[in-house]
Short mmCIF file of C-alpha atoms in Angstrom, two decimals:
data_model
loop_
_atom_site.label_atom_id
_atom_site.label_comp_id
_atom_site.label_asym_id
_atom_site.label_seq_id
_atom_site.Cartn_x
_atom_site.Cartn_y
_atom_site.Cartn_z
CA MET A 1 -0.03 -0.16 -0.16
CA THR A 2 1.29 3.53 -0.99
CA PRO A 3 2.09 5.83 1.66
CA ALA A 4 -0.76 8.60 -0.30
CA ALA A 5 -3.16 5.52 -0.01
CA THR A 6 -2.47 4.68 3.55
CA ALA A 7 -3.02 8.47 5.00
CA VAL A 8 -6.19 8.96 2.82
CA LEU A 9 -7.19 5.79 4.77
CA LEU A 10 -6.22 7.37 7.96
CA ALA A 11 -8.08 10.46 7.35
CA ALA A 12 -11.36 8.43 6.64
CA GLN A 13 -10.98 6.29 9.79
CA ALA A 14 -10.66 9.43 11.85
CA GLN A 15 -13.38 11.36 10.02
CA THR A 16 -16.00 8.52 10.36
CA HIS A 17 -14.46 8.20 14.14
CA THR A 18 -15.21 11.73 15.13
CA HIS A 19 -18.66 11.49 13.11
CA VAL A 20 -19.56 8.37 15.36
CA GLN A 21 -18.47 10.34 18.47
CA VAL A 22 -20.71 13.55 17.67
CA GLN A 23 -23.43 11.08 16.81
CA ALA A 24 -22.58 9.39 20.24
CA GLN A 25 -23.00 12.68 21.99
CA ALA A 26 -26.30 13.78 20.52
CA PRO A 27 -29.07 10.65 21.14
CA ALA A 28 -28.88 11.37 24.98
CA GLN A 29 -31.36 14.64 23.85
CA GLY A 30 -32.57 12.54 20.91
CA PHE A 31 -34.18 14.28 17.90
CA LEU A 32 -37.51 12.26 17.86
CA SER A 33 -38.29 12.56 21.64
CA PRO A 34 -38.87 16.76 22.26
CA THR A 35 -38.84 18.09 25.15
CA GLY A 36 -41.76 20.13 26.90
CA VAL A 37 -39.68 23.35 26.16
CA GLU A 38 -38.97 22.07 22.30
CA ILE A 39 -42.73 21.39 21.69
CA ALA A 40 -44.09 24.84 23.46
CA PHE A 41 -41.54 26.37 21.29
CA LEU A 42 -42.52 24.81 18.21
CA LEU A 43 -46.34 25.24 18.56
CA VAL A 44 -46.08 28.96 19.41
CA GLY A 45 -43.55 29.52 16.35
CA VAL A 46 -46.17 27.85 14.43
CA VAL A 47 -49.21 30.65 15.42
CA THR A 48 -46.00 33.15 15.34
CA PHE A 49 -45.05 31.96 11.83
CA GLY A 50 -48.98 31.86 10.58
CA ALA A 51 -49.34 35.42 11.79
CA ALA A 52 -46.42 36.63 9.79
CA VAL A 53 -47.74 35.05 6.66
CA VAL A 54 -51.34 36.87 7.12
CA THR A 55 -49.59 39.61 7.93
CA VAL A 56 -47.95 40.03 4.54
CA THR A 57 -50.69 38.45 2.36
CA THR A 58 -53.58 39.67 3.62
CA ARG A 59 -55.58 42.14 1.44
CA GLN A 60 -56.85 44.39 5.13
CA LEU A 61 -54.46 46.87 5.71
CA VAL A 62 -55.69 47.38 9.40
CA HIS A 63 -55.85 43.46 10.18
CA ALA A 64 -52.24 43.50 8.75
CA ALA A 65 -51.01 45.76 11.24
CA LEU A 66 -53.14 43.21 14.10
CA TRP A 67 -51.88 40.27 13.02
CA LEU A 68 -48.53 41.84 13.24
CA VAL A 69 -49.20 42.12 16.80
CA VAL A 70 -49.78 38.70 17.25
CA ALA A 71 -46.27 37.59 15.36
CA LEU A 72 -44.71 40.00 17.77
CA GLY A 73 -46.31 38.64 20.98
CA GLY A 74 -45.31 35.28 19.59
CA LEU A 75 -41.68 35.86 19.18
CA ALA A 76 -42.29 37.57 22.81
CA VAL A 77 -42.91 34.23 24.10
CA GLU A 78 -40.11 32.43 22.38
CA TYR A 79 -37.81 35.18 24.21
CA LEU A 80 -38.85 33.75 27.26
CA LEU A 81 -38.69 30.15 26.23
CA LEU A 82 -35.29 30.95 25.22
CA THR A 83 -34.58 32.56 28.93
CA ALA A 84 -33.85 35.78 27.69
CA GLU A 85 -36.56 37.53 30.10
CA PHE A 86 -35.61 41.16 30.00
CA ILE A 87 -35.55 41.13 25.92
CA ALA A 88 -39.30 39.29 26.05
CA TRP A 89 -40.38 42.04 28.25
CA VAL A 90 -38.56 44.92 26.14
CA GLN A 91 -40.23 43.25 22.52
CA VAL A 92 -43.64 43.58 24.37
CA LEU A 93 -43.21 47.25 25.50
CA ILE A 94 -41.42 48.83 22.30
CA TYR A 95 -42.85 46.16 19.66
CA VAL A 96 -46.12 45.74 20.51
CA GLY A 97 -46.84 49.05 22.58
CA SER A 98 -45.47 51.69 20.48
CA VAL A 99 -44.15 50.32 16.82
CA VAL A 100 -47.46 48.66 16.13
CA VAL A 101 -49.35 52.02 17.53
CA LEU A 102 -47.31 53.98 15.38
CA LEU A 103 -47.92 51.58 12.55
CA LEU A 104 -51.53 52.20 13.17
CA PHE A 105 -51.88 55.87 13.20
CA GLY A 106 -49.65 55.81 9.94
CA LEU A 107 -52.27 53.59 8.37
CA MET A 108 -54.96 56.11 9.47
CA LEU A 109 -53.27 59.56 8.76
CA THR A 110 -52.49 58.32 5.28
CA LYS A 111 -56.42 57.62 5.09
CA ALA A 112 -55.74 53.91 4.42
CA PRO A 113 -58.90 52.05 2.94
CA ILE A 114 -60.68 50.04 6.00
CA GLY A 115 -62.10 46.65 4.49
CA ARG A 116 -60.30 44.74 1.43
CA SER A 117 -58.36 46.86 -0.66
CA PRO A 118 -57.68 45.05 -4.30
CA ASP A 119 -54.46 46.74 -4.83
CA ALA A 120 -52.85 45.64 -1.84
CA ASP A 121 -50.47 43.63 -3.66
CA SER A 122 -48.04 44.68 -6.13
CA GLY A 123 -47.96 43.07 -9.53
CA ASN A 124 -44.22 41.38 -8.90
CA ARG A 125 -46.10 39.02 -6.53
CA ARG A 126 -45.11 35.97 -8.23
CA ALA A 127 -41.89 37.04 -8.37
CA ALA A 128 -41.40 37.98 -4.68
CA LEU A 129 -42.96 34.36 -3.83
CA ALA A 130 -40.52 33.02 -5.66
CA VAL A 131 -37.58 34.72 -4.33
CA ALA A 132 -38.84 34.18 -1.04
CA VAL A 133 -39.34 30.71 -1.30
CA ALA A 134 -35.86 29.99 -2.75
CA SER A 135 -34.17 31.90 0.00
CA ALA A 136 -36.18 30.20 2.54
CA ALA A 137 -35.01 26.78 1.35
CA ALA A 138 -31.65 27.87 0.96
CA LEU A 139 -31.49 29.21 4.82
CA VAL A 140 -33.54 26.45 6.29
CA TRP A 141 -31.03 23.86 4.39
CA VAL A 142 -28.36 25.42 5.77
CA VAL A 143 -28.93 26.07 8.90
CA VAL A 144 -30.34 22.65 9.62
CA ASP A 145 -27.50 21.40 7.96
CA ALA A 146 -25.10 23.70 9.87
CA PHE A 147 -26.60 23.04 13.52
CA ARG A 148 -28.15 19.45 13.28
CA THR A 149 -26.07 18.83 16.46
CA THR A 150 -26.40 21.53 18.01
CA TRP A 151 -28.52 21.66 21.80
CA ILE A 152 -29.14 24.63 24.06
CA ASP A 153 -28.82 23.68 27.50
CA LEU A 154 -31.86 25.70 28.82
CA ASP A 155 -31.72 23.96 32.28
CA GLY A 156 -28.09 25.01 32.91
CA ALA A 157 -28.86 28.59 31.87
CA VAL A 158 -31.62 29.08 34.12
CA ALA A 159 -29.98 27.44 37.25
CA GLY A 160 -26.53 28.51 36.46
CA ALA A 161 -24.20 29.66 39.18
CA GLU A 162 -24.54 33.39 38.68
CA GLY A 163 -28.83 33.17 38.28
CA ALA A 164 -30.75 32.79 35.15
CA ARG A 165 -28.19 33.94 32.22
CA GLY A 166 -31.23 36.03 30.52
CA SER A 167 -32.41 37.92 33.57
CA THR A 168 -32.91 41.44 33.87
CA GLN A 169 -29.84 41.85 36.51
CA VAL A 170 -27.51 39.62 34.32
CA THR A 171 -28.67 41.95 30.92
CA GLY A 172 -28.21 45.18 32.97
CA GLU A 173 -24.55 44.13 34.03
CA ALA A 174 -23.72 43.43 30.78
CA LEU A 175 -25.40 46.01 29.51
CA PHE A 176 -24.20 48.66 31.67
CA ARG A 177 -20.44 47.05 32.47
CA ASN A 178 -19.84 45.93 28.79
CA TRP A 179 -21.84 47.96 26.34
CA VAL A 180 -21.87 51.48 28.04
CA LEU A 181 -20.73 53.79 24.94
CA PRO A 182 -22.76 51.82 22.49
CA PHE A 183 -25.94 52.41 24.77
CA GLU A 184 -24.97 56.32 25.29
CA ALA A 185 -24.48 56.46 21.17
CA LEU A 186 -27.50 54.85 21.04
CA SER A 187 -29.27 57.40 23.14
CA VAL A 188 -27.93 60.12 20.76
CA LEU A 189 -28.86 58.09 17.76
CA LEU A 190 -32.59 57.85 19.11
CA LEU A 191 -32.40 61.78 19.96
CA ALA A 192 -31.44 62.51 16.30
CA ALA A 193 -34.31 60.02 15.03
CA LEU A 194 -36.80 62.09 16.96
CA VAL A 195 -35.83 65.33 16.09
CA GLY A 196 -35.70 64.36 12.62
CA ALA A 197 -39.30 62.58 12.51
CA ILE A 198 -40.37 65.89 13.69
CA VAL A 199 -38.72 67.62 11.39
CA LEU A 200 -39.79 65.69 8.49
CA SER A 201 -43.56 65.75 9.39
CA ARG A 202 -43.48 69.18 10.11
CA ARG A 203 -45.79 71.52 8.08
CA THR A 204 -44.06 74.12 5.69
CA SER A 205 -43.58 76.99 7.17
CA PRO A 206 -46.27 79.44 6.16
CA GLY A 207 -44.22 81.68 4.40
CA SER A 208 -43.30 79.50 1.61
CA ASP A 209 -47.00 77.87 1.38
CA ARG A 210 -49.17 78.23 -1.73
CA PRO A 211 -52.46 79.48 -1.69
CA THR A 212 -54.64 76.34 -1.30
CA PRO A 213 -57.36 76.12 -3.75
CA ALA A 214 -60.90 75.45 -2.23
CA SER A 215 -61.42 71.46 -1.80
CA ASP A 216 -64.49 69.70 -1.30
CA ARG A 217 -62.96 67.55 1.16
CA ARG A 218 -62.94 70.07 3.43
CA PRO A 219 -65.99 70.12 5.83
CA PRO A 220 -67.33 73.60 6.89
CA SER A 221 -66.96 72.99 10.32
CA GLN A 222 -63.38 73.06 9.90
CA GLU A 223 -63.19 76.14 7.61
CA GLY A 224 -64.50 78.30 10.20
CA ALA A 225 -61.83 76.93 12.90
CA ARG A 226 -58.96 78.56 10.33
CA MET B 1 -33.66 22.87 22.81
CA HIS B 2 -32.33 21.63 19.63
CA LEU B 3 -30.80 25.24 18.07
CA ALA B 4 -32.28 24.27 14.81
CA TYR B 5 -35.59 25.31 16.03
CA PRO B 6 -35.18 29.10 16.48
CA ALA B 7 -32.65 29.17 13.37
CA VAL B 8 -35.33 27.25 11.49
CA LEU B 9 -37.86 29.65 12.49
CA SER B 10 -36.02 33.24 12.05
CA ALA B 11 -35.00 31.84 8.80
CA LEU B 12 -38.71 31.45 7.83
CA LEU B 13 -39.60 34.79 9.12
CA PHE B 14 -36.88 36.80 7.78
CA CYS B 15 -37.84 35.31 4.03
CA THR B 16 -42.10 36.25 4.95
CA GLY B 17 -40.66 39.66 5.31
CA LEU B 18 -38.41 39.30 2.56
CA TYR B 19 -41.80 38.29 0.74
CA GLY B 20 -43.71 41.30 2.28
CA VAL B 21 -40.86 43.81 1.07
CA LEU B 22 -40.97 42.66 -2.37
CA ALA B 23 -44.69 42.30 -3.11
CA ARG B 24 -46.71 45.01 -1.03
CA ARG B 25 -47.84 48.10 -2.32
CA ASN B 26 -48.45 50.31 0.40
CA ALA B 27 -45.59 51.57 1.91
CA ILE B 28 -46.78 50.76 5.68
CA LEU B 29 -47.50 47.26 4.66
CA VAL B 30 -43.31 47.37 3.59
CA LEU B 31 -42.44 49.03 6.70
CA MET B 32 -44.35 46.13 8.64
CA SER B 33 -42.54 43.30 6.45
CA VAL B 34 -39.19 45.54 7.47
CA GLU B 35 -40.19 45.07 11.18
CA LEU B 36 -40.30 41.08 10.60
CA MET B 37 -37.32 40.63 8.83
CA LEU B 38 -35.45 42.94 11.79
CA ASN B 39 -37.41 40.30 14.36
CA ALA B 40 -35.80 37.43 12.93
CA VAL B 41 -32.89 39.00 13.39
CA ASN B 42 -33.40 39.31 17.03
CA LEU B 43 -34.88 35.87 17.21
CA ASN B 44 -31.18 34.63 15.87
CA LEU B 45 -29.15 36.76 17.98
CA VAL B 46 -31.10 35.65 21.51
CA ALA B 47 -30.78 32.29 20.58
CA PHE B 48 -27.27 31.85 19.68
CA ASP B 49 -26.52 34.20 23.01
CA VAL B 50 -27.81 31.55 25.09
CA TRP B 51 -25.96 28.87 22.96
CA LEU B 52 -22.82 30.66 23.00
CA SER B 53 -23.04 31.80 26.70
CA GLN B 54 -23.49 28.10 28.04
CA ALA B 55 -19.83 27.51 27.67
CA ALA B 56 -18.01 30.70 28.23
CA GLU B 57 -17.12 31.41 31.63
CA GLU B 58 -17.05 35.16 31.62
CA THR B 59 -19.29 36.74 28.47
CA LEU B 60 -20.06 39.70 27.08
CA HIS B 61 -23.92 38.87 26.78
CA SER B 62 -23.26 40.49 23.17
CA GLY B 63 -26.64 38.81 21.57
CA GLN B 64 -28.71 40.40 24.20
CA ALA B 65 -27.26 43.68 23.91
CA LEU B 66 -27.10 43.83 20.67
CA THR B 67 -30.72 42.44 20.41
CA LEU B 68 -31.75 45.27 22.85
CA PHE B 69 -29.95 47.96 20.20
CA THR B 70 -31.71 46.15 17.44
CA ILE B 71 -34.93 46.94 18.86
CA ALA B 72 -34.10 50.72 19.53
CA ILE B 73 -32.60 51.01 16.07
CA ALA B 74 -35.89 49.57 14.94
CA ALA B 75 -37.97 52.09 16.48
CA ALA B 76 -36.15 54.94 15.58
CA GLU B 77 -35.93 53.59 11.96
CA ILE B 78 -39.92 53.42 12.16
CA GLY B 79 -40.18 56.82 13.55
CA ILE B 80 -38.23 58.36 10.50
CA GLY B 81 -39.83 55.88 7.88
CA LEU B 82 -43.36 56.39 9.26
CA ALA B 83 -42.81 60.42 8.95
CA ILE B 84 -41.00 59.95 5.55
CA VAL B 85 -44.16 58.10 4.41
CA LEU B 86 -46.27 60.66 5.75
CA ALA B 87 -44.32 63.92 4.05
CA VAL B 88 -44.72 61.78 0.44
CA HIS B 89 -48.58 60.98 1.43
CA ARG B 90 -49.13 64.69 2.24
CA ASN B 91 -47.37 65.90 -1.35
CA ARG B 92 -48.36 63.43 -3.63
CA GLY B 93 -51.62 62.24 -2.07
CA THR B 94 -50.63 58.23 -2.26
CA SER B 95 -48.35 56.07 0.08
CA ASP B 96 -47.96 53.65 -3.16
CA VAL B 97 -44.65 53.13 -3.64
CA ASP B 98 -45.18 51.60 -7.26
CA LYS B 99 -46.75 54.89 -7.80
CA LEU B 100 -43.67 56.42 -6.74
CA ARG B 101 -41.34 56.76 -9.89
CA ASP B 102 -39.85 59.84 -10.53
CA THR B 103 -36.53 58.72 -10.40
CA ALA B 104 -37.14 55.70 -12.48
CA GLU B 105 -35.66 55.50 -16.10
CA GLY B 106 -37.48 54.57 -19.11
CA HIS B 107 -40.95 54.33 -17.76
CA GLU B 108 -42.48 57.84 -19.24
CA PRO B 109 -42.42 57.82 -22.62
CA ASP B 110 -43.44 54.08 -23.58
CA GLY B 111 -46.05 54.02 -21.21
CA HIS B 112 -45.34 51.03 -18.66
CA GLU B 113 -44.97 47.58 -18.03
CA PRO B 114 -47.74 46.02 -20.34
CA GLY B 115 -50.58 44.17 -19.05
CA GLY B 116 -50.15 45.10 -15.44
CA PRO B 117 -52.40 47.32 -13.27
CA GLY B 118 -49.46 50.17 -13.34
CA GLY B 119 -50.33 51.23 -16.37
CA PRO B 120 -53.83 53.29 -16.02
CA ASP B 121 -52.63 53.64 -12.83
CA ALA B 122 -50.06 55.43 -13.18
CA ASP B 123 -51.26 57.79 -16.53
CA GLY B 124 -53.91 58.78 -14.04
CA SER B 125 -51.86 59.83 -11.37
CA ALA B 126 -49.71 61.23 -14.42
CA SER B 127 -52.92 63.32 -15.40
CA ASP B 128 -54.37 64.42 -12.21
CA ALA B 129 -50.66 65.51 -10.72
CA PRO B 130 -51.50 69.16 -10.28
CA THR B 131 -54.78 68.69 -8.68
CA THR B 132 -54.00 65.81 -6.07
CA PRO B 133 -51.07 67.97 -4.28
CA ALA B 134 -53.20 70.37 -3.94
CA THR B 135 -56.06 68.07 -1.87
CA GLY B 136 -53.88 66.14 -0.14
CA THR B 137 -51.93 69.58 1.38
CA ALA B 138 -55.45 71.11 2.16
CA ALA B 139 -56.79 67.97 3.72
CA GLU B 140 -53.65 67.94 5.89
CA LYS B 141 -54.33 71.65 6.84
CA THR B 142 -57.70 70.86 8.28
CA GLU B 143 -56.72 67.99 9.82
CA ALA B 144 -53.80 69.67 11.54
CA THR B 145 -55.59 73.30 12.33
CA ALA B 146 -58.99 71.32 13.26
#
């Protein structure tokens, strides 16, 4: 046997050996016998995904915003199941509490039609569907193939030495010990975004205003108020 | 928990948001789909933070910290985005991304894409372009002064 063939054989043997090792470690938590947390995650995930799909496909614009609430709330539950407690409450507060309300305000200020609007989807719907399905297939394939034998130790995360790893105390310590500078920079960014939103949504100054022609959409009661 | 569960869910949510961004016509629905994509990224960050911090002795908790930053940036983004959509609606009378083709090249002379609903719509918006901003501005004024 030539040395090259021996090397190849040895490499193959080593590969199968590590493969067997990985396979021997994994069945401690079997793929076909899911734990309760996994079942809960799966169920909430199905609800979240369904709500997201309805959000992007429904023809009633206000219903899309309300289904978005379901999707974001489901994600908050997923964060809780992943022991990220603080993130879950921040998600509920900011997304469900303010972002969706802001979106509803936007829908109503732009006079979005209540009820079914036939032109909610644009003409390139089929191309979008093809792109989305192709990217979903690629991503799911890659992700499943990459993390087939990876497990999250949720029990260890909850009952760790320093308490729960995702608890508010741990998150706050990490945030204000290691991430103070980005945190403060983020506050400046939020201020800039707020000022920018106010400037953008402010009406133009009265000097540069054109005289507006009389519109039939103006009710007479508000005419007196001017 | 198997790491594939949150990773697959996040991939599916991201692709749902991708479909919404590509297929929706109302600008606010596009913003909603962007929120879905950002949330998919957040789920990935949280899951990988839990996975990676179980092995490390000392961890920065970068996943959770970056998730908080992403949430804050998403809030800023939705504020700016809605302000832009409202400004566009005030000036044009529509928040339809298919009708905002001022910077599109080659769409004005030869009409529009054949067979699609964009043809008559864009023609109508071009014909009543002088009246639409005026009514939009007037209606906005009455709202603001009332």
